[in-house]
PDB file of C-alpha atoms and ligand atoms in Angstrom:
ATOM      1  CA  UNK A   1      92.673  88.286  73.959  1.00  0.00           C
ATOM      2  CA  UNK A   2      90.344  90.373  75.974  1.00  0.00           C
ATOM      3  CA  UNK A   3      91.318  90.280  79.806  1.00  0.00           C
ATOM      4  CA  UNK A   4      88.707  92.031  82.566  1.00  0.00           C
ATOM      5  CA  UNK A   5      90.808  92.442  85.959  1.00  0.00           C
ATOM      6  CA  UNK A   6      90.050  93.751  89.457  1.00  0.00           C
ATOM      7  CA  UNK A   7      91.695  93.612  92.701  1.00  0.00           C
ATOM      8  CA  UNK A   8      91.063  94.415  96.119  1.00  0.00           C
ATOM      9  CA  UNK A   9      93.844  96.323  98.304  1.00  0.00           C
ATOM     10  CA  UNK A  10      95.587  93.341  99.062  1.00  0.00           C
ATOM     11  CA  UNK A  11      96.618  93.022  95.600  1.00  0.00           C
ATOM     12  CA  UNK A  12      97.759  96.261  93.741  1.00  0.00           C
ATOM     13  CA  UNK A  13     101.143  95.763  92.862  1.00  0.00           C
ATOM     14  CA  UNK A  14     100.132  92.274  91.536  1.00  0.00           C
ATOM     15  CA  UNK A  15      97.593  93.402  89.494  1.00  0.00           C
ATOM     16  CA  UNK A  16      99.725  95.560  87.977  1.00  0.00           C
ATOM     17  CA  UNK A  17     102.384  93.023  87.387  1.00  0.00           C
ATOM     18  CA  UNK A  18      99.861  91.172  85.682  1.00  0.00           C
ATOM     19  CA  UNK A  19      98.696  93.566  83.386  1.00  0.00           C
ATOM     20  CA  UNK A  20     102.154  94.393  82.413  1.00  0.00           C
ATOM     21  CA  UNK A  21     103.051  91.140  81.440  1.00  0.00           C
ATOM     22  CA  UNK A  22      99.806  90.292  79.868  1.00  0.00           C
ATOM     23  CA  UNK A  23     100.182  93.691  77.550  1.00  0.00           C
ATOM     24  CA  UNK A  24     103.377  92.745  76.759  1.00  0.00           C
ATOM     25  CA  UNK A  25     101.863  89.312  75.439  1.00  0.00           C
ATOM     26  CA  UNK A  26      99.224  91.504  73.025  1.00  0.00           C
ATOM     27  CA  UNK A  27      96.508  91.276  75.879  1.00  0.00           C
ATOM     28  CA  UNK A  28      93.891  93.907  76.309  1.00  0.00           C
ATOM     29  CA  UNK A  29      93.250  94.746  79.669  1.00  0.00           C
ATOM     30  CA  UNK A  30      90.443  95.991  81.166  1.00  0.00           C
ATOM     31  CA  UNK A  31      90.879  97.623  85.228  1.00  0.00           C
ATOM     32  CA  UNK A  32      88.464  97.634  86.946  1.00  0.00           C
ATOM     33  CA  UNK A  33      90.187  96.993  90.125  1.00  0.00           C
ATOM     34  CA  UNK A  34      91.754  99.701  92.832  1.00  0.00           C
ATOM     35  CA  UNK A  35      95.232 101.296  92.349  1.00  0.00           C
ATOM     36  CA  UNK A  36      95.582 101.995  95.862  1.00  0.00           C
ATOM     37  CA  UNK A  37      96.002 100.590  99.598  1.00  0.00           C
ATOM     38  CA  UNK A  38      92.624 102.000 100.789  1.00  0.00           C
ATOM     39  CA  UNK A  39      90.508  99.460 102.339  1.00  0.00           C
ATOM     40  CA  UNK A  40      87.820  98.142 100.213  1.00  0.00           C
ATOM     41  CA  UNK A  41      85.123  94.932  99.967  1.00  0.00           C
ATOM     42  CA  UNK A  42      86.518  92.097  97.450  1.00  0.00           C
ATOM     43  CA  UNK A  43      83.017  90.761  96.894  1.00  0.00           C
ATOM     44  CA  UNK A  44      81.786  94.299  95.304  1.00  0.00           C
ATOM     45  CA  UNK A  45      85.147  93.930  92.947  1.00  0.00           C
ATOM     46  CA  UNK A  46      84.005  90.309  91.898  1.00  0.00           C
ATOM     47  CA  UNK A  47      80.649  90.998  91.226  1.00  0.00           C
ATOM     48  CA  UNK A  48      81.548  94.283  89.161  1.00  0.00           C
ATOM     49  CA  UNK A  49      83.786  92.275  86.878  1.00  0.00           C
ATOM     50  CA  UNK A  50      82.066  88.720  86.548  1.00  0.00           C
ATOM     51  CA  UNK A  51      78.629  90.526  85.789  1.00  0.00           C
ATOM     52  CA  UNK A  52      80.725  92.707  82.861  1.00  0.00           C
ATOM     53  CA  UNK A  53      82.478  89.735  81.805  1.00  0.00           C
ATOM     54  CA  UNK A  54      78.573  87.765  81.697  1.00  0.00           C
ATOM     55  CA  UNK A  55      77.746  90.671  79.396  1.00  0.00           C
ATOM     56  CA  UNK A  56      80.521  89.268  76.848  1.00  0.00           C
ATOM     57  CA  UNK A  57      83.380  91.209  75.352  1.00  0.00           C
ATOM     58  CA  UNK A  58      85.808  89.203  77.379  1.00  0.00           C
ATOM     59  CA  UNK A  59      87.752  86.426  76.456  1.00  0.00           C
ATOM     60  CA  UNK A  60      88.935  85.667  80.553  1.00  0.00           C
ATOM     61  CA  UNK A  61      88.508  87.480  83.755  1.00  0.00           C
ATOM     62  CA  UNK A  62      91.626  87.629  86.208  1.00  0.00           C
ATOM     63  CA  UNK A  63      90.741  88.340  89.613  1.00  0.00           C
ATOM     64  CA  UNK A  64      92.832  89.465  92.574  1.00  0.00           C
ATOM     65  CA  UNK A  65      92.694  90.021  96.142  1.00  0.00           C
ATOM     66  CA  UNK A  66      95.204  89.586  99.733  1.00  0.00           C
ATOM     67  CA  UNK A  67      94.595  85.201  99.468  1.00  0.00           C
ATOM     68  CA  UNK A  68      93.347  85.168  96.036  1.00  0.00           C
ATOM     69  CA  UNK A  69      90.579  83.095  98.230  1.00  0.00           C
ATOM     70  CA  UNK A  70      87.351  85.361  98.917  1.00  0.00           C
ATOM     71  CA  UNK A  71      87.442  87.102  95.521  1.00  0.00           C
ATOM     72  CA  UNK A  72      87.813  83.852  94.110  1.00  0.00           C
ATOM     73  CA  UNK A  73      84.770  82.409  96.238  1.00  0.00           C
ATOM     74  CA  UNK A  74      83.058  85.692  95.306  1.00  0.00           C
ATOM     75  CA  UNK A  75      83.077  85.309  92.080  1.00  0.00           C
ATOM     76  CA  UNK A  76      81.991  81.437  92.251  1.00  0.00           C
ATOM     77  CA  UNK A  77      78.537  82.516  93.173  1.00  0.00           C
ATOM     78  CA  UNK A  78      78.529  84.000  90.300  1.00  0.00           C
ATOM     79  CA  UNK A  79      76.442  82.135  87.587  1.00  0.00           C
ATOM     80  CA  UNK A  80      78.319  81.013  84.387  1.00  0.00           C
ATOM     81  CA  UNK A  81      81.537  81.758  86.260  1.00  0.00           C
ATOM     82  CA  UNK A  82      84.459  79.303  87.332  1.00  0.00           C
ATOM     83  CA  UNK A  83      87.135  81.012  88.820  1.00  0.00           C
ATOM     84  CA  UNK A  84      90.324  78.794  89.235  1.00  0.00           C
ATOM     85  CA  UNK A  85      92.812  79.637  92.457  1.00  0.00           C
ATOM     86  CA  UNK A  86      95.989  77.956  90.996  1.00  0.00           C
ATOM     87  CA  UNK A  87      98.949  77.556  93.719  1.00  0.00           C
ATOM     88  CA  UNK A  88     101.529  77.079  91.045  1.00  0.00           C
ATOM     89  CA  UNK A  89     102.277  76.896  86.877  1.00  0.00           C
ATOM     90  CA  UNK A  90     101.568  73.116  86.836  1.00  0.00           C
ATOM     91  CA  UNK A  91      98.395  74.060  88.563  1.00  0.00           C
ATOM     92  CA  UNK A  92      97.479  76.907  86.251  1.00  0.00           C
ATOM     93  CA  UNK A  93      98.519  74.472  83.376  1.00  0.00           C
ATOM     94  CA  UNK A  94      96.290  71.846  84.492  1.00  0.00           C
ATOM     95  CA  UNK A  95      92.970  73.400  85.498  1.00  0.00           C
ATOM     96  CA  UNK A  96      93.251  75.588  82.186  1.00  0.00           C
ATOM     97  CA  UNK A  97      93.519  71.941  80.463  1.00  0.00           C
ATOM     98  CA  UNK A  98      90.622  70.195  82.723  1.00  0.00           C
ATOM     99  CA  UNK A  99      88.660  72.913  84.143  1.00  0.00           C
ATOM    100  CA  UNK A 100      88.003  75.503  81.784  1.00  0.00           C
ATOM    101  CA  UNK A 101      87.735  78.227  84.141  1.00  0.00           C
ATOM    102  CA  UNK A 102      86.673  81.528  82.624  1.00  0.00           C
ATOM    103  CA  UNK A 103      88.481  83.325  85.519  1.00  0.00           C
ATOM    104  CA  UNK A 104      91.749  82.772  87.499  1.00  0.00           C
ATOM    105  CA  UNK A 105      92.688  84.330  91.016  1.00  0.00           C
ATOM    106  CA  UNK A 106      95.729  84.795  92.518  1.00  0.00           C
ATOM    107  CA  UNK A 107      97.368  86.347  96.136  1.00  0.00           C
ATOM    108  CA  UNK A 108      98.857  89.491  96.674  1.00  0.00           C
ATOM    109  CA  UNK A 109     100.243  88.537  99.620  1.00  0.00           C
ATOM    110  CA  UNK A 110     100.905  84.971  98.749  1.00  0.00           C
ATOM    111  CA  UNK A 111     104.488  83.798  97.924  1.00  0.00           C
ATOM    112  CA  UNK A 112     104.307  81.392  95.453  1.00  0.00           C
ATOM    113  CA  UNK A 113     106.835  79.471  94.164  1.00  0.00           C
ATOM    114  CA  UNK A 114     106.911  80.042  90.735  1.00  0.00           C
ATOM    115  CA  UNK A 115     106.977  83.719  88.814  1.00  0.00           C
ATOM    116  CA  UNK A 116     103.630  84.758  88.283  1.00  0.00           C
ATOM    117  CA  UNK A 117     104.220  85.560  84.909  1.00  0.00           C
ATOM    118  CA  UNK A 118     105.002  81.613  84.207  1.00  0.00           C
ATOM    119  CA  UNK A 119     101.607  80.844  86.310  1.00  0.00           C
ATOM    120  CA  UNK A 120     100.173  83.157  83.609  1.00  0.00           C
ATOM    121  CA  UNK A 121     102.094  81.980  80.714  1.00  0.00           C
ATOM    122  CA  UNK A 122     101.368  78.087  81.916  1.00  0.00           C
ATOM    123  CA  UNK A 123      97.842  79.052  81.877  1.00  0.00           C
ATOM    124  CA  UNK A 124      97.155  81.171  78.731  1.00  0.00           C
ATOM    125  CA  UNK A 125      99.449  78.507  76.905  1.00  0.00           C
ATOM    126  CA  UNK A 126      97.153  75.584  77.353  1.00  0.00           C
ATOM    127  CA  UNK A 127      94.040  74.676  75.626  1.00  0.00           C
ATOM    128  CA  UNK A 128      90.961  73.117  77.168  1.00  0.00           C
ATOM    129  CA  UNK A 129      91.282  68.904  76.409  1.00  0.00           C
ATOM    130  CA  UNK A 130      87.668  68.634  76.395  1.00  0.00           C
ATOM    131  CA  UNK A 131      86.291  64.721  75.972  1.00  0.00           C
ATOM    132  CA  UNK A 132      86.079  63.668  79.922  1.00  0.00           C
ATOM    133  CA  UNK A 133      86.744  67.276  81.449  1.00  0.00           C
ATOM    134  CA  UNK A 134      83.849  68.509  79.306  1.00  0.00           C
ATOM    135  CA  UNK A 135      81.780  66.311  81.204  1.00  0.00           C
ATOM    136  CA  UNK A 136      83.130  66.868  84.477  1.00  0.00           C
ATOM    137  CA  UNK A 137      82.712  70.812  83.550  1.00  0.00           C
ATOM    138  CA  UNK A 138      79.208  69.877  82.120  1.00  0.00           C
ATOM    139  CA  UNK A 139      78.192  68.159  85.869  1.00  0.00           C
ATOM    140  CA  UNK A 140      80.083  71.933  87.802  1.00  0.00           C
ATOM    141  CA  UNK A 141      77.690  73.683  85.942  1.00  0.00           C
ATOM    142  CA  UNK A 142      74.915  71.678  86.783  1.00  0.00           C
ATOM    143  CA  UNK A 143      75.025  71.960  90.247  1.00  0.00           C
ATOM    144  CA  UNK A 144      73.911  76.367  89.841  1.00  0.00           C
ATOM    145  CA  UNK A 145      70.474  74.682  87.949  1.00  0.00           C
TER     146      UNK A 145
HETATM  147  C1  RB5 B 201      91.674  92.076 102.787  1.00  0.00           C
HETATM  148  O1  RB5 B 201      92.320  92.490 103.956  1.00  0.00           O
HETATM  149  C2  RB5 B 201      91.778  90.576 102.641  1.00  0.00           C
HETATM  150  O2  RB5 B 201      90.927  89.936 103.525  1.00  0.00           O
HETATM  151  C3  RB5 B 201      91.454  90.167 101.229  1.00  0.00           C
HETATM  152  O3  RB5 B 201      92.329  90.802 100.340  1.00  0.00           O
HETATM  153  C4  RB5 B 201      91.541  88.685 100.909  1.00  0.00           C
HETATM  154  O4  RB5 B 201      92.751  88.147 101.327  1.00  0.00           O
HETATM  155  C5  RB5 B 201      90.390  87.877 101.309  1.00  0.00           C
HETATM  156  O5  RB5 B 201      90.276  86.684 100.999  1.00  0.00           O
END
């Protein structure tokens, strides 16, 4: 599995966290987020790494910021791209299963309730149930035409 990540400042240590995990897991992980505290523009990180992952050679993109909220819009307006904001591990579970988002965000300064690494785990766990969601997906991706 093929991971592209970036964060913003608000969200160093969390990237890291998730890279760590996701190695441990057999993940590849590609940075191209900041490793440190200086201010910098969340929309410029989305577009860098939803425009790399459009190229291909990436499986999911994981995207990071203070809210997980405006690099998550960010990377909405992306074409092709639908980045998931899940608040816990049964919502990572269940919008890997009906979504089929090819990225996920999360908070740096959020405290969720469960570990991030389970939000991960739920997530990368879970396979797409297709059937109804595929249409529902289908009609999402109609709406950029
Ligand atoms: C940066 O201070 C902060 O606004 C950003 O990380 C994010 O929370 C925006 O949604």
């Amino acid at each position: 599995m093929k991971i592209i990540i970036g964060n913003d400042h608000g969200a160093v240590n969390l990237k890291k966290q998730i890279i760590k995990h996701l190695e441990t897991k057999g993940f590849e992980c590609e940075n191209i987020g900041v490793d440190t505290e200086d201010s910098v523009d969340y929309p410029d990180i989305a577009k860098i790494a939803c425009e790399k992952y459009i190229a291909g050679g990436y499986d999911y993109g994981i995207l990071c910021c203070g809210t997980g909220i405006g690099i998550s819009i960010s990377a909405n307006k992306v074409d092709g791209i639908r980045c998931a904001l899940p608040q816990d591990s049964f919502a990572s579970h269940a919008t890997r299963a009906h979504n089929n988002p090819n990225f996920i965000a999360f908070g740096g300064r959020i405290e969720y309730k469960d570990k991030i690494e389970d939000m991960l785990d739920s997530f990368f766990d879970t396979e797409f149930e297709g059937g109804r969601h595929q249409i529902r997906v289908d009609k999402i991706m109609a709406i950029e035409k």
